[in-house]
Amino acid sequence: MQGRSENALSHSSVNFDRIARPYRWLEYLSFGPWLARCRSAQLVHLTGARHALLLGDGDGRFLARLLAAHATLTADVVDSSYSMLRILDRRVRRSGRQARQRICLHHADALEWNPTRSYDLIVSHFFLDCFFPGQLEQLLDRLLPYALPGARWVISEFALPRSTPAAHLARGVVGLLYRAFGLLTGLRVRALPDYATALRRRGLVPIHDCHYLAGLLRSQVWSAPPPAGGDFGGKIRIEVEPG
Ligand SMILES: C[S@@+](CC[C@H](N)C(=O)[O-])C[C@H]1O[C@@H](n2cnc3c(N)ncnc32)[C@H](O)[C@@H]1O
């Protein structure tokens, strides 16, 4: 694993180490299978991806599925939690030595990490909501230069639905989650960032979009500007799942 030693990331007061082990069970207790469904929703749209960057993948459940679904894909994984990375590492090793050889782990703050290669796939599940708006801009400015033309960015996030009763409920759920994560990890962010506007401003467009739990969960694939002369390869597809 590359990076500084455990708990040595002094630039960030946020630390997910304490909840790394119970994370999966806390998730099932609070949202049942829905977050996992949301994470996996776009796997079918990722064929052809060769080099992926996973941001804050946590305990690696998505990464294990991604590696299994795309047999030649390699991945860099960046996470500021050493404990999360250790759990992820163990999970991928259980899938076999070949799978472990296809990934490189980086114990680092994504806001400060320097990529050394380019990617045709970036993945962030329930990660962008860990940032203040200014930090989100910083993250995109830092990483998007390493996105190849036409690269896809898969994003899962909580969202506030349009319909009023669902929006009230969602606001309550999101507020509670932020308070809980604030207590458990030191996270100070309290509002979902407008990543869509930030991505559009940099030329990305959404190409797949689906919702779960009446719009509380959102799964999207965004595409970076295509190579000169290319097109985005299709119109946006909206899928609404029951639940
Ligand atoms: C809410 S958890 C999401 C984990 C996983 N992606 C999922 O879908 O459940 C956020 C993850 O991002 C990591 N993280 C938070 N801020 C980070 C940062 N600035 N740099 C790198 N990783 C960060 C945390 O350690 C944690 O693993």
PDB file of C-alpha atoms and ligand atoms in Angstrom:
ATOM      1  CA  MET A   1       0.000   0.000   0.000  1.00  0.00           C
ATOM      2  CA  GLN A   2       1.421   3.363  -0.953  1.00  0.00           C
ATOM      3  CA  GLY A   3       1.143   6.419   1.246  1.00  0.00           C
ATOM      4  CA  ARG A   4       1.875   7.561   4.718  1.00  0.00           C
ATOM      5  CA  SER A   5       1.544   5.360   7.776  1.00  0.00           C
ATOM      6  CA  GLU A   6      -1.662   4.829   9.700  1.00  0.00           C
ATOM      7  CA  ASN A   7      -3.300   7.997  11.017  1.00  0.00           C
ATOM      8  CA  ALA A   8      -0.542  10.152   9.536  1.00  0.00           C
ATOM      9  CA  LEU A   9      -2.762  12.194   7.218  1.00  0.00           C
ATOM     10  CA  SER A  10      -2.492  15.395   9.215  1.00  0.00           C
ATOM     11  CA  HIS A  11      -4.066  17.628   6.552  1.00  0.00           C
ATOM     12  CA  SER A  12      -7.527  16.201   7.079  1.00  0.00           C
ATOM     13  CA  SER A  13      -9.427  16.050  10.350  1.00  0.00           C
ATOM     14  CA  VAL A  14     -11.862  13.557   8.783  1.00  0.00           C
ATOM     15  CA  ASN A  15     -11.157   9.961   9.705  1.00  0.00           C
ATOM     16  CA  PHE A  16     -13.296   6.988   8.727  1.00  0.00           C
ATOM     17  CA  ASP A  17     -11.071   4.460  10.534  1.00  0.00           C
ATOM     18  CA  ARG A  18     -13.393   4.153  13.490  1.00  0.00           C
ATOM     19  CA  ILE A  19     -16.368   3.104  11.383  1.00  0.00           C
ATOM     20  CA  ALA A  20     -14.477   1.004   8.825  1.00  0.00           C
ATOM     21  CA  ARG A  21     -15.320  -2.352  10.405  1.00  0.00           C
ATOM     22  CA  PRO A  22     -19.012  -1.789  11.221  1.00  0.00           C
ATOM     23  CA  TYR A  23     -19.545   0.301   8.048  1.00  0.00           C
ATOM     24  CA  ARG A  24     -21.125  -2.466   6.016  1.00  0.00           C
ATOM     25  CA  TRP A  25     -23.534  -3.487   8.794  1.00  0.00           C
ATOM     26  CA  LEU A  26     -24.453   0.092   9.612  1.00  0.00           C
ATOM     27  CA  GLU A  27     -25.289   0.505   5.960  1.00  0.00           C
ATOM     28  CA  TYR A  28     -27.495  -2.615   5.815  1.00  0.00           C
ATOM     29  CA  LEU A  29     -29.238  -1.613   9.034  1.00  0.00           C
ATOM     30  CA  SER A  30     -30.036   1.869   7.764  1.00  0.00           C
ATOM     31  CA  PHE A  31     -30.662   1.373   4.028  1.00  0.00           C
ATOM     32  CA  GLY A  32     -30.906  -2.395   3.499  1.00  0.00           C
ATOM     33  CA  PRO A  33     -29.690  -3.384   0.020  1.00  0.00           C
ATOM     34  CA  TRP A  34     -30.307   0.007  -1.611  1.00  0.00           C
ATOM     35  CA  LEU A  35     -26.851   1.564  -1.398  1.00  0.00           C
ATOM     36  CA  ALA A  36     -25.310  -1.621  -2.807  1.00  0.00           C
ATOM     37  CA  ARG A  37     -27.847  -1.595  -5.649  1.00  0.00           C
ATOM     38  CA  CYS A  38     -27.085   2.020  -6.348  1.00  0.00           C
ATOM     39  CA  ARG A  39     -23.322   1.341  -6.493  1.00  0.00           C
ATOM     40  CA  SER A  40     -23.713  -1.561  -8.895  1.00  0.00           C
ATOM     41  CA  ALA A  41     -26.369   0.022 -11.100  1.00  0.00           C
ATOM     42  CA  GLN A  42     -23.922   1.182 -13.756  1.00  0.00           C
ATOM     43  CA  LEU A  43     -21.617  -1.850 -13.916  1.00  0.00           C
ATOM     44  CA  VAL A  44     -23.207  -2.944 -17.194  1.00  0.00           C
ATOM     45  CA  HIS A  45     -22.294   0.385 -18.772  1.00  0.00           C
ATOM     46  CA  LEU A  46     -18.584   0.119 -18.013  1.00  0.00           C
ATOM     47  CA  THR A  47     -17.500  -2.371 -20.648  1.00  0.00           C
ATOM     48  CA  GLY A  48     -14.247  -1.485 -22.311  1.00  0.00           C
ATOM     49  CA  ALA A  49     -12.845   0.371 -19.298  1.00  0.00           C
ATOM     50  CA  ARG A  50      -9.141  -0.379 -18.833  1.00  0.00           C
ATOM     51  CA  HIS A  51      -7.720   1.854 -16.118  1.00  0.00           C
ATOM     52  CA  ALA A  52      -9.923   2.978 -13.254  1.00  0.00           C
ATOM     53  CA  LEU A  53      -9.472   5.444 -10.435  1.00  0.00           C
ATOM     54  CA  LEU A  54     -11.612   4.690  -7.397  1.00  0.00           C
ATOM     55  CA  LEU A  55     -12.035   7.532  -4.939  1.00  0.00           C
ATOM     56  CA  GLY A  56     -12.903   6.636  -1.348  1.00  0.00           C
ATOM     57  CA  ASP A  57     -14.176   3.169  -2.208  1.00  0.00           C
ATOM     58  CA  GLY A  58     -14.382   2.316   1.495  1.00  0.00           C
ATOM     59  CA  ASP A  59     -14.417  -1.397   2.254  1.00  0.00           C
ATOM     60  CA  GLY A  60     -14.033  -2.408  -1.400  1.00  0.00           C
ATOM     61  CA  ARG A  61     -17.334  -4.131  -2.091  1.00  0.00           C
ATOM     62  CA  PHE A  62     -17.738  -2.216  -5.328  1.00  0.00           C
ATOM     63  CA  LEU A  63     -14.128  -2.698  -6.365  1.00  0.00           C
ATOM     64  CA  ALA A  64     -14.413  -6.484  -5.933  1.00  0.00           C
ATOM     65  CA  ARG A  65     -17.464  -6.516  -8.194  1.00  0.00           C
ATOM     66  CA  LEU A  66     -15.807  -4.234 -10.738  1.00  0.00           C
ATOM     67  CA  LEU A  67     -12.718  -6.447 -10.975  1.00  0.00           C
ATOM     68  CA  ALA A  68     -14.856  -9.569 -11.307  1.00  0.00           C
ATOM     69  CA  ALA A  69     -17.025  -8.013 -14.020  1.00  0.00           C
ATOM     70  CA  HIS A  70     -14.125  -6.601 -16.059  1.00  0.00           C
ATOM     71  CA  ALA A  71     -11.355  -9.172 -16.132  1.00  0.00           C
ATOM     72  CA  THR A  72      -8.562  -7.022 -17.582  1.00  0.00           C
ATOM     73  CA  LEU A  73      -9.265  -3.743 -15.793  1.00  0.00           C
ATOM     74  CA  THR A  74      -6.612  -2.299 -13.475  1.00  0.00           C
ATOM     75  CA  ALA A  75      -7.365   0.220 -10.724  1.00  0.00           C
ATOM     76  CA  ASP A  76      -5.815   2.837  -8.493  1.00  0.00           C
ATOM     77  CA  VAL A  77      -7.681   3.234  -5.221  1.00  0.00           C
ATOM     78  CA  VAL A  78      -7.312   6.380  -3.122  1.00  0.00           C
ATOM     79  CA  ASP A  79      -8.662   6.534   0.409  1.00  0.00           C
ATOM     80  CA  SER A  80      -7.666   8.578   3.441  1.00  0.00           C
ATOM     81  CA  SER A  81      -8.755   5.782   5.801  1.00  0.00           C
ATOM     82  CA  TYR A  82      -6.073   3.174   6.422  1.00  0.00           C
ATOM     83  CA  SER A  83      -8.602   0.821   8.026  1.00  0.00           C
ATOM     84  CA  MET A  84     -10.927   1.023   5.037  1.00  0.00           C
ATOM     85  CA  LEU A  85      -8.020   0.232   2.707  1.00  0.00           C
ATOM     86  CA  ARG A  86      -7.002  -2.772   4.811  1.00  0.00           C
ATOM     87  CA  ILE A  87     -10.515  -4.206   4.654  1.00  0.00           C
ATOM     88  CA  LEU A  88     -10.638  -3.523   0.904  1.00  0.00           C
ATOM     89  CA  ASP A  89      -7.238  -5.187   0.488  1.00  0.00           C
ATOM     90  CA  ARG A  90      -8.387  -8.325   2.331  1.00  0.00           C
ATOM     91  CA  ARG A  91     -11.575  -8.486   0.313  1.00  0.00           C
ATOM     92  CA  VAL A  92      -9.746  -8.261  -3.040  1.00  0.00           C
ATOM     93  CA  ARG A  93      -7.144 -10.825  -1.940  1.00  0.00           C
ATOM     94  CA  ARG A  94      -9.983 -13.244  -1.244  1.00  0.00           C
ATOM     95  CA  SER A  95     -10.944 -12.914  -4.923  1.00  0.00           C
ATOM     96  CA  GLY A  96      -7.525 -14.280  -5.877  1.00  0.00           C
ATOM     97  CA  ARG A  97      -3.926 -13.218  -6.400  1.00  0.00           C
ATOM     98  CA  GLN A  98      -4.588 -12.140  -9.940  1.00  0.00           C
ATOM     99  CA  ALA A  99      -7.229  -9.652  -8.771  1.00  0.00           C
ATOM    100  CA  ARG A 100      -4.895  -8.181  -6.135  1.00  0.00           C
ATOM    101  CA  GLN A 101      -2.177  -7.679  -8.741  1.00  0.00           C
ATOM    102  CA  ARG A 102      -4.506  -5.499 -10.772  1.00  0.00           C
ATOM    103  CA  ILE A 103      -4.925  -2.834  -8.092  1.00  0.00           C
ATOM    104  CA  CYS A 104      -2.696  -0.244  -6.459  1.00  0.00           C
ATOM    105  CA  LEU A 105      -3.758   1.222  -3.112  1.00  0.00           C
ATOM    106  CA  HIS A 106      -2.961   4.804  -2.124  1.00  0.00           C
ATOM    107  CA  HIS A 107      -3.431   5.909   1.468  1.00  0.00           C
ATOM    108  CA  ALA A 108      -3.884   9.603   0.781  1.00  0.00           C
ATOM    109  CA  ASP A 109      -6.175  12.593   0.869  1.00  0.00           C
ATOM    110  CA  ALA A 110      -7.680  12.798  -2.614  1.00  0.00           C
ATOM    111  CA  LEU A 111      -7.408  16.583  -2.419  1.00  0.00           C
ATOM    112  CA  GLU A 112      -3.623  16.269  -2.312  1.00  0.00           C
ATOM    113  CA  TRP A 113      -2.934  13.047  -4.175  1.00  0.00           C
ATOM    114  CA  ASN A 114      -1.030  13.273  -7.466  1.00  0.00           C
ATOM    115  CA  PRO A 115      -2.036  10.789 -10.172  1.00  0.00           C
ATOM    116  CA  THR A 116       0.790   9.443 -12.287  1.00  0.00           C
ATOM    117  CA  ARG A 117      -1.279   8.119 -15.164  1.00  0.00           C
ATOM    118  CA  SER A 118      -4.554   8.757 -17.008  1.00  0.00           C
ATOM    119  CA  TYR A 119      -7.861   6.953 -16.573  1.00  0.00           C
ATOM    120  CA  ASP A 120     -10.795   6.008 -18.744  1.00  0.00           C
ATOM    121  CA  LEU A 121     -12.955   5.378 -15.670  1.00  0.00           C
ATOM    122  CA  ILE A 122     -13.342   7.287 -12.407  1.00  0.00           C
ATOM    123  CA  VAL A 123     -15.617   5.998  -9.664  1.00  0.00           C
ATOM    124  CA  SER A 124     -16.892   7.794  -6.589  1.00  0.00           C
ATOM    125  CA  HIS A 125     -19.674   6.265  -4.535  1.00  0.00           C
ATOM    126  CA  PHE A 126     -20.987   8.390  -1.662  1.00  0.00           C
ATOM    127  CA  PHE A 127     -17.681  10.259  -1.696  1.00  0.00           C
ATOM    128  CA  LEU A 128     -18.321  13.690  -3.212  1.00  0.00           C
ATOM    129  CA  ASP A 129     -20.653  14.445  -0.303  1.00  0.00           C
ATOM    130  CA  CYS A 130     -17.577  14.520   1.967  1.00  0.00           C
ATOM    131  CA  PHE A 131     -16.509  17.863   0.461  1.00  0.00           C
ATOM    132  CA  PHE A 132     -17.367  21.546   0.787  1.00  0.00           C
ATOM    133  CA  PRO A 133     -18.109  23.256  -2.546  1.00  0.00           C
ATOM    134  CA  GLY A 134     -14.627  24.811  -2.755  1.00  0.00           C
ATOM    135  CA  GLN A 135     -12.987  21.452  -2.037  1.00  0.00           C
ATOM    136  CA  LEU A 136     -15.091  19.802  -4.719  1.00  0.00           C
ATOM    137  CA  GLU A 137     -13.834  22.350  -7.265  1.00  0.00           C
ATOM    138  CA  GLN A 138     -10.277  21.667  -6.076  1.00  0.00           C
ATOM    139  CA  LEU A 139     -10.796  17.903  -6.429  1.00  0.00           C
ATOM    140  CA  LEU A 140     -12.148  18.211  -9.966  1.00  0.00           C
ATOM    141  CA  ASP A 141      -9.388  20.596 -11.036  1.00  0.00           C
ATOM    142  CA  ARG A 142      -6.828  18.185  -9.677  1.00  0.00           C
ATOM    143  CA  LEU A 143      -8.197  14.959 -11.152  1.00  0.00           C
ATOM    144  CA  LEU A 144      -9.967  15.806 -14.396  1.00  0.00           C
ATOM    145  CA  PRO A 145      -6.730  16.550 -16.274  1.00  0.00           C
ATOM    146  CA  TYR A 146      -6.057  12.811 -15.837  1.00  0.00           C
ATOM    147  CA  ALA A 147      -9.378  11.764 -17.384  1.00  0.00           C
ATOM    148  CA  LEU A 148      -8.869  10.508 -20.949  1.00  0.00           C
ATOM    149  CA  PRO A 149     -11.133  11.933 -23.675  1.00  0.00           C
ATOM    150  CA  GLY A 150     -14.497  10.181 -23.370  1.00  0.00           C
ATOM    151  CA  ALA A 151     -13.648   8.836 -19.895  1.00  0.00           C
ATOM    152  CA  ARG A 152     -16.628   7.892 -17.756  1.00  0.00           C
ATOM    153  CA  TRP A 153     -17.166   8.998 -14.169  1.00  0.00           C
ATOM    154  CA  VAL A 154     -19.560   6.842 -12.156  1.00  0.00           C
ATOM    155  CA  ILE A 155     -21.179   8.661  -9.253  1.00  0.00           C
ATOM    156  CA  SER A 156     -23.507   7.481  -6.500  1.00  0.00           C
ATOM    157  CA  GLU A 157     -24.858  10.125  -4.183  1.00  0.00           C
ATOM    158  CA  PHE A 158     -27.733  11.030  -1.935  1.00  0.00           C
ATOM    159  CA  ALA A 159     -30.053  13.537  -3.575  1.00  0.00           C
ATOM    160  CA  LEU A 160     -33.018  15.742  -2.747  1.00  0.00           C
ATOM    161  CA  PRO A 161     -36.006  14.637  -4.868  1.00  0.00           C
ATOM    162  CA  ARG A 162     -38.115  17.217  -6.713  1.00  0.00           C
ATOM    163  CA  SER A 163     -41.500  16.243  -5.255  1.00  0.00           C
ATOM    164  CA  THR A 164     -42.152  18.166  -2.055  1.00  0.00           C
ATOM    165  CA  PRO A 165     -43.117  15.441   0.461  1.00  0.00           C
ATOM    166  CA  ALA A 166     -40.205  13.228  -0.634  1.00  0.00           C
ATOM    167  CA  ALA A 167     -37.860  16.244  -0.547  1.00  0.00           C
ATOM    168  CA  HIS A 168     -38.829  17.028   3.068  1.00  0.00           C
ATOM    169  CA  LEU A 169     -38.176  13.447   4.079  1.00  0.00           C
ATOM    170  CA  ALA A 170     -34.897  13.334   2.152  1.00  0.00           C
ATOM    171  CA  ARG A 171     -33.735  16.568   3.776  1.00  0.00           C
ATOM    172  CA  GLY A 172     -34.355  14.995   7.189  1.00  0.00           C
ATOM    173  CA  VAL A 173     -32.504  11.779   6.271  1.00  0.00           C
ATOM    174  CA  VAL A 174     -29.537  13.637   4.769  1.00  0.00           C
ATOM    175  CA  GLY A 175     -29.352  15.978   7.782  1.00  0.00           C
ATOM    176  CA  LEU A 176     -29.343  13.004  10.165  1.00  0.00           C
ATOM    177  CA  LEU A 177     -26.652  11.227   8.144  1.00  0.00           C
ATOM    178  CA  TYR A 178     -24.418  14.294   8.148  1.00  0.00           C
ATOM    179  CA  ARG A 179     -24.827  14.664  11.916  1.00  0.00           C
ATOM    180  CA  ALA A 180     -24.011  10.974  12.468  1.00  0.00           C
ATOM    181  CA  PHE A 181     -20.940  11.097  10.202  1.00  0.00           C
ATOM    182  CA  GLY A 182     -19.911  14.350  11.883  1.00  0.00           C
ATOM    183  CA  LEU A 183     -19.903  12.626  15.270  1.00  0.00           C
ATOM    184  CA  LEU A 184     -18.248   9.413  14.085  1.00  0.00           C
ATOM    185  CA  THR A 185     -15.661  10.718  11.611  1.00  0.00           C
ATOM    186  CA  GLY A 186     -15.187  14.428  12.295  1.00  0.00           C
ATOM    187  CA  LEU A 187     -16.766  15.362   8.935  1.00  0.00           C
ATOM    188  CA  ARG A 188     -17.825  19.028   9.073  1.00  0.00           C
ATOM    189  CA  VAL A 189     -19.690  19.188   5.753  1.00  0.00           C
ATOM    190  CA  ARG A 190     -23.462  19.501   6.289  1.00  0.00           C
ATOM    191  CA  ALA A 191     -24.905  19.900   2.786  1.00  0.00           C
ATOM    192  CA  LEU A 192     -24.818  17.880  -0.438  1.00  0.00           C
ATOM    193  CA  PRO A 193     -22.532  19.522  -2.983  1.00  0.00           C
ATOM    194  CA  ASP A 194     -23.789  20.529  -6.417  1.00  0.00           C
ATOM    195  CA  TYR A 195     -21.379  18.276  -8.285  1.00  0.00           C
ATOM    196  CA  ALA A 196     -23.575  18.268 -11.417  1.00  0.00           C
ATOM    197  CA  THR A 197     -23.033  21.985 -12.069  1.00  0.00           C
ATOM    198  CA  ALA A 198     -19.307  21.641 -11.377  1.00  0.00           C
ATOM    199  CA  LEU A 199     -19.004  18.734 -13.833  1.00  0.00           C
ATOM    200  CA  ARG A 200     -21.068  20.419 -16.556  1.00  0.00           C
ATOM    201  CA  ARG A 201     -18.918  23.537 -16.259  1.00  0.00           C
ATOM    202  CA  ARG A 202     -15.917  21.352 -17.094  1.00  0.00           C
ATOM    203  CA  GLY A 203     -17.579  19.858 -20.156  1.00  0.00           C
ATOM    204  CA  LEU A 204     -18.841  16.557 -18.754  1.00  0.00           C
ATOM    205  CA  VAL A 205     -22.340  15.344 -19.571  1.00  0.00           C
ATOM    206  CA  PRO A 206     -24.500  12.711 -17.868  1.00  0.00           C
ATOM    207  CA  ILE A 207     -25.098   9.669 -20.072  1.00  0.00           C
ATOM    208  CA  HIS A 208     -26.872   7.305 -17.656  1.00  0.00           C
ATOM    209  CA  ASP A 209     -28.989   8.287 -14.700  1.00  0.00           C
ATOM    210  CA  CYS A 210     -31.098   6.223 -12.329  1.00  0.00           C
ATOM    211  CA  HIS A 211     -32.831   6.842  -9.004  1.00  0.00           C
ATOM    212  CA  TYR A 212     -33.737   4.721  -6.021  1.00  0.00           C
ATOM    213  CA  LEU A 213     -35.872   5.226  -2.916  1.00  0.00           C
ATOM    214  CA  ALA A 214     -38.106   7.887  -4.459  1.00  0.00           C
ATOM    215  CA  GLY A 215     -35.107   9.898  -5.579  1.00  0.00           C
ATOM    216  CA  LEU A 216     -33.112   9.826  -2.332  1.00  0.00           C
ATOM    217  CA  LEU A 217     -30.344   7.845  -4.050  1.00  0.00           C
ATOM    218  CA  ARG A 218     -28.919   8.684  -7.424  1.00  0.00           C
ATOM    219  CA  SER A 219     -26.578   6.716  -9.655  1.00  0.00           C
ATOM    220  CA  GLN A 220     -25.081   8.373 -12.722  1.00  0.00           C
ATOM    221  CA  VAL A 221     -22.464   7.942 -15.380  1.00  0.00           C
ATOM    222  CA  TRP A 222     -20.916  11.157 -16.687  1.00  0.00           C
ATOM    223  CA  SER A 223     -18.779  11.325 -19.776  1.00  0.00           C
ATOM    224  CA  ALA A 224     -15.748  13.553 -20.240  1.00  0.00           C
ATOM    225  CA  PRO A 225     -15.582  15.420 -23.543  1.00  0.00           C
ATOM    226  CA  PRO A 226     -14.948  12.908 -26.337  1.00  0.00           C
ATOM    227  CA  PRO A 227     -11.852  12.884 -28.527  1.00  0.00           C
ATOM    228  CA  ALA A 228     -11.894  15.640 -31.157  1.00  0.00           C
ATOM    229  CA  GLY A 229     -14.458  14.759 -33.820  1.00  0.00           C
ATOM    230  CA  GLY A 230     -16.207  12.138 -31.642  1.00  0.00           C
ATOM    231  CA  ASP A 231     -19.607  12.285 -30.028  1.00  0.00           C
ATOM    232  CA  PHE A 232     -20.858  11.210 -26.653  1.00  0.00           C
ATOM    233  CA  GLY A 233     -22.114   7.938 -28.081  1.00  0.00           C
ATOM    234  CA  GLY A 234     -25.740   8.239 -27.157  1.00  0.00           C
ATOM    235  CA  LYS A 235     -28.369  10.234 -25.407  1.00  0.00           C
ATOM    236  CA  ILE A 236     -28.864  10.337 -21.672  1.00  0.00           C
ATOM    237  CA  ARG A 237     -30.837   7.372 -20.402  1.00  0.00           C
ATOM    238  CA  ILE A 238     -33.077   7.781 -17.383  1.00  0.00           C
ATOM    239  CA  GLU A 239     -33.979   4.682 -15.407  1.00  0.00           C
ATOM    240  CA  VAL A 240     -36.209   4.856 -12.357  1.00  0.00           C
ATOM    241  CA  GLU A 241     -36.134   1.837 -10.079  1.00  0.00           C
ATOM    242  CA  PRO A 242     -39.029   0.970  -7.778  1.00  0.00           C
ATOM    243  CA  GLY A 243     -38.403   1.429  -4.082  1.00  0.00           C
TER     244      GLY A 243
HETATM  245  C1  LIG B   1     -19.062   7.735   3.047  1.00  0.00           C
HETATM  246  S1  LIG B   1     -17.673   6.696   2.756  1.00  0.00           S
HETATM  247  C2  LIG B   1     -18.134   5.901   1.230  1.00  0.00           C
HETATM  248  C3  LIG B   1     -17.437   4.579   1.070  1.00  0.00           C
HETATM  249  C4  LIG B   1     -17.848   3.789  -0.185  1.00  0.00           C
HETATM  250  N1  LIG B   1     -17.465   4.468  -1.399  1.00  0.00           N
HETATM  251  C5  LIG B   1     -19.315   3.499  -0.223  1.00  0.00           C
HETATM  252  O1  LIG B   1     -19.912   3.584  -1.290  1.00  0.00           O
HETATM  253  O2  LIG B   1     -19.874   3.165   0.812  1.00  0.00           O
HETATM  254  C6  LIG B   1     -16.439   7.835   2.210  1.00  0.00           C
HETATM  255  C7  LIG B   1     -15.106   7.185   1.922  1.00  0.00           C
HETATM  256  O3  LIG B   1     -14.250   8.189   1.402  1.00  0.00           O
HETATM  257  C8  LIG B   1     -13.050   8.248   2.152  1.00  0.00           C
HETATM  258  N2  LIG B   1     -12.645   9.669   2.182  1.00  0.00           N
HETATM  259  C9  LIG B   1     -13.286  10.711   2.755  1.00  0.00           C
HETATM  260  N3  LIG B   1     -12.644  11.870   2.525  1.00  0.00           N
HETATM  261  C10 LIG B   1     -11.559  11.539   1.785  1.00  0.00           C
HETATM  262  C11 LIG B   1     -10.509  12.276   1.203  1.00  0.00           C
HETATM  263  N4  LIG B   1     -10.415  13.601   1.361  1.00  0.00           N
HETATM  264  N5  LIG B   1      -9.575  11.622   0.484  1.00  0.00           N
HETATM  265  C12 LIG B   1      -9.635  10.266   0.312  1.00  0.00           C
HETATM  266  N6  LIG B   1     -10.605   9.522   0.846  1.00  0.00           N
HETATM  267  C13 LIG B   1     -11.558  10.145   1.561  1.00  0.00           C
HETATM  268  C14 LIG B   1     -13.399   7.686   3.516  1.00  0.00           C
HETATM  269  O4  LIG B   1     -12.276   7.187   4.191  1.00  0.00           O
HETATM  270  C15 LIG B   1     -14.400   6.607   3.132  1.00  0.00           C
HETATM  271  O5  LIG B   1     -13.761   5.400   2.801  1.00  0.00           O
END
